[in-house]
Amino acid sequence: METFYEEQTYLNEGVLYPFECHVQNGLGKGILANAHYHYYIELLYCISGKAQVFIAGKSYNFYVGDMILINSREVHSVYKTSEDAVEYIVVKFDPNVLYSTSITVFETKYVFPFTLNKSTHQKVFTSDEIKDTYIPQLLHGIFTEYYNKNYGFELAIRNNIGGVFLLILRNWYDKGLDLNINTNINENTLKKLQAIFDYVDKNYMSDISTESVASKFNMSYSYFSRFFKASVGKAFSKYLNYVRITEAEKLLLCTNLNITEIAMEIGYTTSSYFIQQFKHYKNLSPKQFKIKFNLDEK
């Protein structure tokens, strides 16, 4: 099976761009996009037909006029469920596109919900929700600008992407959703968090714990626990498990490793504890997950 991670290299006449846009289409039932993940944020906007989109182990219907949001590092795939033609706009971009020329603390807190792999937030924005907003116009504008590449198209695309996400955030705010945005977050806190996230990304497969990470960053266990919970909204142990289970999804879908091998690969010492944690986060066993969401077997 092909590699699960999709490396992004958007070149135009040798220039690397932090975004890409195209129209995806297909006829007949089958896979439109194999299960994969990347560090880019992705938006899908359905122009015609219908499909199913799988994100982090959950299935979502995708109809005309709907927009789907896929966070950074979320496992996803697209599957066509009917013989009718389907067509949708795909927009992928580096999260840094949401920042101005210099990253500031007040901007970073708004980008956090899309880069911390938070699969609990809204994924599907239905046609009824967005038809009277500027979102459809902004998405069509991104495609037009990317296709025509007129002078200043990079700035136009960046502005349109920012407009879409401003509307998303305001929509969530109006609904009273918890965005895990800590208004008291400061630059020093952000630097500490980023260092912790980077460390976990590189070492989740090792025998690390709240105690060992606290020591690594010269904090007492109690201070580190309070600091992490107040900043991220969940205990470090739960975040570490979430990272490991997310990695397990990728291995289940894209390798032939057995359950015990996957448990060892992602940092668990026993397969029974891995299965327990996987059921806790996904409400089904690793074996059930593999059967349900590995579309190559359908």
mmCIF file of C-alpha atoms in Angstrom:
data_model
loop_
_atom_site.group_PDB
_atom_site.id
_atom_site.type_symbol
_atom_site.label_atom_id
_atom_site.label_comp_id
_atom_site.label_asym_id
_atom_site.label_seq_id
_atom_site.Cartn_x
_atom_site.Cartn_y
_atom_site.Cartn_z
ATOM 1 C CA MET A 1 0.000 0.000 0.000
ATOM 2 C CA GLU A 2 1.202 3.525 -0.706
ATOM 3 C CA THR A 3 2.593 5.727 2.022
ATOM 4 C CA PHE A 4 0.002 7.256 4.318
ATOM 5 C CA TYR A 5 1.665 10.642 4.750
ATOM 6 C CA GLU A 6 1.175 13.059 1.861
ATOM 7 C CA GLU A 7 4.127 15.410 1.490
ATOM 8 C CA GLN A 8 3.059 18.757 0.058
ATOM 9 C CA THR A 9 5.219 20.410 -2.611
ATOM 10 C CA TYR A 10 3.216 22.959 -4.554
ATOM 11 C CA LEU A 11 5.556 24.240 -7.253
ATOM 12 C CA ASN A 12 4.747 26.814 -9.911
ATOM 13 C CA GLU A 13 7.640 27.557 -12.271
ATOM 14 C CA GLY A 14 10.007 26.399 -9.555
ATOM 15 C CA VAL A 15 8.392 28.493 -6.800
ATOM 16 C CA LEU A 16 7.133 26.668 -3.695
ATOM 17 C CA TYR A 17 3.704 27.922 -2.640
ATOM 18 C CA PRO A 18 2.054 27.335 0.761
ATOM 19 C CA PHE A 19 -1.283 26.507 -0.883
ATOM 20 C CA GLU A 20 -2.838 24.497 -3.707
ATOM 21 C CA CYS A 21 -6.277 24.362 -5.287
ATOM 22 C CA HIS A 22 -7.888 22.089 -7.841
ATOM 23 C CA VAL A 23 -11.225 20.535 -8.804
ATOM 24 C CA GLN A 24 -11.581 16.820 -8.070
ATOM 25 C CA ASN A 25 -14.138 14.790 -10.002
ATOM 26 C CA GLY A 26 -15.100 11.200 -10.662
ATOM 27 C CA LEU A 27 -17.641 8.839 -12.172
ATOM 28 C CA GLY A 28 -18.962 5.618 -10.685
ATOM 29 C CA LYS A 29 -18.550 4.212 -7.195
ATOM 30 C CA GLY A 30 -15.087 4.055 -5.687
ATOM 31 C CA ILE A 31 -12.292 5.876 -3.935
ATOM 32 C CA LEU A 32 -11.669 9.496 -4.910
ATOM 33 C CA ALA A 33 -8.913 10.038 -2.351
ATOM 34 C CA ASN A 34 -7.126 7.255 -0.482
ATOM 35 C CA ALA A 35 -6.703 7.558 3.280
ATOM 36 C CA HIS A 36 -3.844 9.945 4.028
ATOM 37 C CA TYR A 37 -2.846 12.886 6.193
ATOM 38 C CA HIS A 38 -0.651 15.976 5.936
ATOM 39 C CA TYR A 39 0.296 19.038 7.913
ATOM 40 C CA TYR A 40 -1.803 21.262 5.678
ATOM 41 C CA ILE A 41 -5.361 22.336 6.464
ATOM 42 C CA GLU A 42 -7.831 21.267 3.787
ATOM 43 C CA LEU A 43 -11.214 22.579 2.634
ATOM 44 C CA LEU A 44 -13.596 20.713 0.324
ATOM 45 C CA TYR A 45 -16.550 22.396 -1.396
ATOM 46 C CA CYS A 46 -19.051 20.250 -3.310
ATOM 47 C CA ILE A 47 -20.093 21.584 -6.725
ATOM 48 C CA SER A 48 -22.120 18.597 -7.933
ATOM 49 C CA GLY A 49 -23.030 15.043 -6.950
ATOM 50 C CA LYS A 50 -22.475 13.512 -3.532
ATOM 51 C CA ALA A 51 -19.800 11.572 -1.681
ATOM 52 C CA GLN A 52 -18.726 10.295 1.728
ATOM 53 C CA VAL A 53 -15.760 11.811 3.520
ATOM 54 C CA PHE A 54 -14.002 9.881 6.288
ATOM 55 C CA ILE A 55 -12.188 12.029 8.860
ATOM 56 C CA ALA A 56 -10.438 10.603 11.922
ATOM 57 C CA GLY A 57 -12.515 7.441 11.793
ATOM 58 C CA LYS A 58 -15.902 9.105 11.286
ATOM 59 C CA SER A 59 -18.035 9.216 8.149
ATOM 60 C CA TYR A 60 -19.674 12.406 6.839
ATOM 61 C CA ASN A 61 -22.116 12.905 3.969
ATOM 62 C CA PHE A 62 -20.954 15.468 1.413
ATOM 63 C CA TYR A 63 -23.653 17.097 -0.748
ATOM 64 C CA VAL A 64 -23.863 19.989 -3.230
ATOM 65 C CA GLY A 65 -23.120 23.312 -1.552
ATOM 66 C CA ASP A 66 -21.531 21.705 1.534
ATOM 67 C CA MET A 67 -18.062 22.615 2.784
ATOM 68 C CA ILE A 68 -15.903 20.203 4.763
ATOM 69 C CA LEU A 69 -13.039 21.263 7.033
ATOM 70 C CA ILE A 70 -10.105 18.885 7.593
ATOM 71 C CA ASN A 71 -7.637 19.940 10.256
ATOM 72 C CA SER A 72 -3.893 19.607 10.094
ATOM 73 C CA ARG A 73 -2.746 15.968 10.624
ATOM 74 C CA GLU A 74 -6.242 14.457 10.481
ATOM 75 C CA VAL A 75 -6.536 11.141 8.648
ATOM 76 C CA HIS A 76 -9.051 11.477 5.823
ATOM 77 C CA SER A 77 -10.305 9.904 2.604
ATOM 78 C CA VAL A 78 -13.118 10.480 0.102
ATOM 79 C CA TYR A 79 -15.374 7.754 -1.241
ATOM 80 C CA LYS A 80 -17.978 7.995 -3.994
ATOM 81 C CA THR A 81 -21.183 6.162 -3.087
ATOM 82 C CA SER A 82 -23.199 6.431 -6.325
ATOM 83 C CA GLU A 83 -22.737 6.117 -10.086
ATOM 84 C CA ASP A 84 -23.507 9.813 -10.627
ATOM 85 C CA ALA A 85 -20.712 12.288 -11.352
ATOM 86 C CA VAL A 86 -19.278 14.196 -8.415
ATOM 87 C CA GLU A 87 -17.177 17.359 -8.490
ATOM 88 C CA TYR A 88 -15.703 19.393 -5.667
ATOM 89 C CA ILE A 89 -13.147 22.122 -5.067
ATOM 90 C CA VAL A 90 -10.091 21.174 -2.985
ATOM 91 C CA VAL A 91 -8.125 23.874 -1.157
ATOM 92 C CA LYS A 92 -4.995 22.893 0.806
ATOM 93 C CA PHE A 93 -2.750 25.343 2.618
ATOM 94 C CA ASP A 94 -0.076 25.691 5.253
ATOM 95 C CA PRO A 95 -1.552 26.927 8.584
ATOM 96 C CA ASN A 96 0.979 29.783 8.448
ATOM 97 C CA VAL A 97 -1.134 31.299 5.660
ATOM 98 C CA LEU A 98 -3.564 32.337 8.403
ATOM 99 C CA TYR A 99 -0.916 34.523 10.001
ATOM 100 C CA SER A 100 0.245 37.978 8.976
ATOM 101 C CA THR A 101 3.873 38.580 7.969
ATOM 102 C CA SER A 102 4.995 38.106 11.585
ATOM 103 C CA ILE A 103 3.291 35.584 13.869
ATOM 104 C CA THR A 104 1.737 37.224 16.911
ATOM 105 C CA VAL A 105 0.239 35.794 20.065
ATOM 106 C CA PHE A 106 -3.279 37.052 19.389
ATOM 107 C CA GLU A 107 -3.310 35.379 15.957
ATOM 108 C CA THR A 108 -1.859 32.101 17.193
ATOM 109 C CA LYS A 109 -4.687 31.478 19.666
ATOM 110 C CA TYR A 110 -7.193 31.562 16.796
ATOM 111 C CA VAL A 111 -5.183 29.135 14.656
ATOM 112 C CA PHE A 112 -4.744 26.588 17.477
ATOM 113 C CA PRO A 113 -8.146 24.884 16.908
ATOM 114 C CA PHE A 114 -7.052 23.895 13.384
ATOM 115 C CA THR A 115 -3.514 22.705 14.098
ATOM 116 C CA LEU A 116 -3.824 20.650 17.293
ATOM 117 C CA ASN A 117 -5.669 17.816 15.522
ATOM 118 C CA LYS A 118 -8.944 18.628 17.296
ATOM 119 C CA SER A 119 -11.416 16.272 15.662
ATOM 120 C CA THR A 120 -14.237 17.292 18.000
ATOM 121 C CA HIS A 121 -14.956 20.526 16.156
ATOM 122 C CA GLN A 122 -17.480 20.900 13.343
ATOM 123 C CA LYS A 123 -16.394 19.202 10.116
ATOM 124 C CA VAL A 124 -19.355 19.706 7.788
ATOM 125 C CA PHE A 125 -20.818 23.129 7.031
ATOM 126 C CA THR A 126 -24.008 22.375 5.141
ATOM 127 C CA SER A 127 -25.312 24.293 2.174
ATOM 128 C CA ASP A 128 -28.109 25.716 4.325
ATOM 129 C CA GLU A 129 -25.557 27.044 6.832
ATOM 130 C CA ILE A 130 -23.255 28.798 4.384
ATOM 131 C CA LYS A 131 -25.343 29.661 1.300
ATOM 132 C CA ASP A 132 -26.138 33.139 2.629
ATOM 133 C CA THR A 133 -22.550 33.838 3.694
ATOM 134 C CA TYR A 134 -19.499 34.846 1.663
ATOM 135 C CA ILE A 135 -17.964 31.381 2.015
ATOM 136 C CA PRO A 136 -19.069 29.954 -1.393
ATOM 137 C CA GLN A 137 -17.926 33.153 -3.113
ATOM 138 C CA LEU A 138 -14.573 33.075 -1.296
ATOM 139 C CA LEU A 139 -13.959 29.422 -2.210
ATOM 140 C CA HIS A 140 -14.806 29.980 -5.883
ATOM 141 C CA GLY A 141 -12.564 33.050 -5.741
ATOM 142 C CA ILE A 142 -9.639 30.965 -4.442
ATOM 143 C CA PHE A 143 -10.014 28.540 -7.351
ATOM 144 C CA THR A 144 -10.319 31.339 -9.932
ATOM 145 C CA GLU A 145 -7.274 33.154 -8.580
ATOM 146 C CA TYR A 146 -5.213 29.969 -8.457
ATOM 147 C CA TYR A 147 -6.215 28.967 -11.982
ATOM 148 C CA ASN A 148 -5.711 32.376 -13.621
ATOM 149 C CA LYS A 149 -2.671 33.435 -11.567
ATOM 150 C CA ASN A 150 -3.140 37.104 -12.308
ATOM 151 C CA TYR A 151 -0.834 39.658 -10.714
ATOM 152 C CA GLY A 152 -1.203 39.521 -6.934
ATOM 153 C CA PHE A 153 -3.069 36.191 -6.929
ATOM 154 C CA GLU A 154 -1.050 34.980 -3.909
ATOM 155 C CA LEU A 155 -2.325 37.872 -1.797
ATOM 156 C CA ALA A 156 -5.883 37.372 -3.048
ATOM 157 C CA ILE A 157 -5.834 33.677 -2.144
ATOM 158 C CA ARG A 158 -4.398 34.370 1.299
ATOM 159 C CA ASN A 159 -7.069 37.013 1.961
ATOM 160 C CA ASN A 160 -9.851 34.677 0.812
ATOM 161 C CA ILE A 161 -8.595 31.845 3.029
ATOM 162 C CA GLY A 162 -8.463 34.237 5.967
ATOM 163 C CA GLY A 163 -12.022 35.350 5.195
ATOM 164 C CA VAL A 164 -13.309 31.764 5.226
ATOM 165 C CA PHE A 165 -11.717 31.028 8.590
ATOM 166 C CA LEU A 166 -12.897 34.263 10.134
ATOM 167 C CA LEU A 167 -16.459 33.276 9.236
ATOM 168 C CA ILE A 168 -15.898 29.763 10.636
ATOM 169 C CA LEU A 169 -14.584 31.097 13.944
ATOM 170 C CA ARG A 170 -17.388 33.632 14.280
ATOM 171 C CA ASN A 171 -19.941 30.948 13.467
ATOM 172 C CA TRP A 172 -18.533 28.751 16.235
ATOM 173 C CA TYR A 173 -18.339 31.672 18.637
ATOM 174 C CA ASP A 174 -21.997 32.558 17.991
ATOM 175 C CA LYS A 175 -22.934 28.934 18.707
ATOM 176 C CA GLY A 176 -21.095 29.101 22.011
ATOM 177 C CA LEU A 177 -18.613 26.371 21.062
ATOM 178 C CA ASP A 178 -15.482 25.939 23.166
ATOM 179 C CA LEU A 179 -12.596 26.618 20.791
ATOM 180 C CA ASN A 180 -9.908 25.898 23.389
ATOM 181 C CA ILE A 181 -8.762 29.502 22.963
ATOM 182 C CA ASN A 182 -7.139 30.772 26.125
ATOM 183 C CA THR A 183 -7.343 34.555 26.005
ATOM 184 C CA ASN A 184 -4.602 34.805 28.646
ATOM 185 C CA ILE A 185 -2.073 32.890 26.563
ATOM 186 C CA ASN A 186 1.207 34.735 26.075
ATOM 187 C CA GLU A 187 4.271 34.397 23.869
ATOM 188 C CA ASN A 188 6.310 32.562 26.495
ATOM 189 C CA THR A 189 3.492 30.056 26.991
ATOM 190 C CA LEU A 190 3.246 29.495 23.247
ATOM 191 C CA LYS A 191 6.959 28.806 22.982
ATOM 192 C CA LYS A 192 6.775 26.286 25.832
ATOM 193 C CA LEU A 193 3.739 24.570 24.312
ATOM 194 C CA GLN A 194 5.320 24.366 20.867
ATOM 195 C CA ALA A 195 8.443 22.782 22.344
ATOM 196 C CA ILE A 196 6.291 20.236 24.201
ATOM 197 C CA PHE A 197 4.231 19.434 21.095
ATOM 198 C CA ASP A 198 7.401 18.995 19.025
ATOM 199 C CA TYR A 199 8.878 16.712 21.684
ATOM 200 C CA VAL A 200 5.746 14.546 21.801
ATOM 201 C CA ASP A 201 5.634 14.307 17.995
ATOM 202 C CA LYS A 202 9.200 12.979 17.982
ATOM 203 C CA ASN A 203 8.961 10.748 21.060
ATOM 204 C CA TYR A 204 5.360 9.482 21.428
ATOM 205 C CA MET A 205 6.590 5.997 20.466
ATOM 206 C CA SER A 206 8.967 5.960 23.434
ATOM 207 C CA ASP A 207 8.264 5.335 27.113
ATOM 208 C CA ILE A 208 7.410 8.931 28.042
ATOM 209 C CA SER A 209 5.061 10.125 30.775
ATOM 210 C CA THR A 210 3.830 13.306 32.423
ATOM 211 C CA GLU A 211 6.642 13.005 34.957
ATOM 212 C CA SER A 212 9.407 12.519 32.394
ATOM 213 C CA VAL A 213 8.222 15.348 30.145
ATOM 214 C CA ALA A 214 7.868 17.688 33.115
ATOM 215 C CA SER A 215 11.459 16.906 34.067
ATOM 216 C CA LYS A 216 12.598 17.339 30.454
ATOM 217 C CA PHE A 217 11.267 20.907 30.492
ATOM 218 C CA ASN A 218 12.522 21.698 34.000
ATOM 219 C CA MET A 219 9.091 21.845 35.637
ATOM 220 C CA SER A 220 7.736 20.088 38.673
ATOM 221 C CA TYR A 221 5.082 17.450 38.018
ATOM 222 C CA SER A 222 2.330 19.508 39.661
ATOM 223 C CA TYR A 223 3.254 22.761 37.890
ATOM 224 C CA PHE A 224 3.575 21.061 34.499
ATOM 225 C CA SER A 225 0.223 19.323 34.930
ATOM 226 C CA ARG A 226 -1.551 22.577 35.820
ATOM 227 C CA PHE A 227 0.231 24.499 33.049
ATOM 228 C CA PHE A 228 -0.623 21.988 30.324
ATOM 229 C CA LYS A 229 -4.251 21.503 31.401
ATOM 230 C CA ALA A 230 -4.862 25.272 31.624
ATOM 231 C CA SER A 231 -3.277 25.934 28.203
ATOM 232 C CA VAL A 232 -4.547 23.014 26.128
ATOM 233 C CA GLY A 233 -7.759 22.098 27.935
ATOM 234 C CA LYS A 234 -6.846 18.480 28.659
ATOM 235 C CA ALA A 235 -4.375 16.602 30.837
ATOM 236 C CA PHE A 236 -1.017 15.765 29.277
ATOM 237 C CA SER A 237 -1.654 12.018 29.614
ATOM 238 C CA LYS A 238 -4.866 12.382 27.597
ATOM 239 C CA TYR A 239 -3.079 14.439 24.945
ATOM 240 C CA LEU A 240 -0.317 11.823 24.683
ATOM 241 C CA ASN A 241 -2.895 9.048 24.327
ATOM 242 C CA TYR A 242 -4.727 11.069 21.701
ATOM 243 C CA VAL A 243 -1.525 11.481 19.670
ATOM 244 C CA ARG A 244 -0.764 7.774 19.953
ATOM 245 C CA ILE A 245 -4.277 6.697 18.955
ATOM 246 C CA THR A 246 -4.189 9.070 15.989
ATOM 247 C CA GLU A 247 -0.913 7.478 14.874
ATOM 248 C CA ALA A 248 -2.469 4.044 15.385
ATOM 249 C CA GLU A 249 -5.235 4.966 12.931
ATOM 250 C CA LYS A 250 -2.642 5.572 10.243
ATOM 251 C CA LEU A 251 -0.891 2.267 10.894
ATOM 252 C CA LEU A 252 -4.168 0.337 10.932
ATOM 253 C CA LEU A 253 -5.211 1.758 7.589
ATOM 254 C CA CYS A 254 -1.911 1.718 5.765
ATOM 255 C CA THR A 255 0.233 -1.138 7.033
ATOM 256 C CA ASN A 256 -0.029 -4.865 7.570
ATOM 257 C CA LEU A 257 1.213 -4.670 11.169
ATOM 258 C CA ASN A 258 -0.786 -6.693 13.683
ATOM 259 C CA ILE A 259 -2.350 -5.210 16.830
ATOM 260 C CA THR A 260 0.593 -6.081 19.086
ATOM 261 C CA GLU A 261 3.107 -4.619 16.633
ATOM 262 C CA ILE A 262 1.110 -1.409 16.339
ATOM 263 C CA ALA A 263 0.853 -1.117 20.126
ATOM 264 C CA MET A 264 4.651 -1.386 20.425
ATOM 265 C CA GLU A 265 5.156 1.013 17.487
ATOM 266 C CA ILE A 266 3.189 3.830 19.119
ATOM 267 C CA GLY A 267 4.590 3.502 22.636
ATOM 268 C CA TYR A 268 2.278 1.114 24.512
ATOM 269 C CA THR A 269 3.852 -1.776 26.410
ATOM 270 C CA THR A 270 0.862 -4.121 26.077
ATOM 271 C CA SER A 271 -1.664 -4.693 23.323
ATOM 272 C CA SER A 272 -4.491 -4.988 25.867
ATOM 273 C CA TYR A 273 -3.919 -1.434 27.128
ATOM 274 C CA PHE A 274 -3.693 -0.176 23.528
ATOM 275 C CA ILE A 275 -7.025 -1.819 22.682
ATOM 276 C CA GLN A 276 -8.580 -0.331 25.829
ATOM 277 C CA GLN A 277 -7.389 3.168 24.947
ATOM 278 C CA PHE A 278 -8.414 2.828 21.295
ATOM 279 C CA LYS A 279 -11.939 1.807 22.293
ATOM 280 C CA HIS A 280 -12.070 4.752 24.692
ATOM 281 C CA TYR A 281 -11.255 7.275 21.964
ATOM 282 C CA LYS A 282 -12.949 5.633 18.964
ATOM 283 C CA ASN A 283 -15.778 3.580 20.471
ATOM 284 C CA LEU A 284 -14.690 0.492 18.544
ATOM 285 C CA SER A 285 -11.760 -1.896 18.642
ATOM 286 C CA PRO A 286 -8.690 -1.499 16.388
ATOM 287 C CA LYS A 287 -9.792 -4.549 14.380
ATOM 288 C CA GLN A 288 -13.318 -3.139 13.931
ATOM 289 C CA PHE A 289 -11.840 0.208 12.910
ATOM 290 C CA LYS A 290 -9.628 -1.388 10.258
ATOM 291 C CA ILE A 291 -12.539 -3.348 8.776
ATOM 292 C CA LYS A 292 -14.911 -0.376 8.822
ATOM 293 C CA PHE A 293 -12.668 2.330 7.414
ATOM 294 C CA ASN A 294 -10.141 0.588 5.205
ATOM 295 C CA LEU A 295 -11.873 1.360 1.916
ATOM 296 C CA ASP A 296 -9.413 -0.686 -0.117
ATOM 297 C CA GLU A 297 -11.113 -3.763 1.322
ATOM 298 C CA LYS A 298 -14.604 -2.686 0.205
#
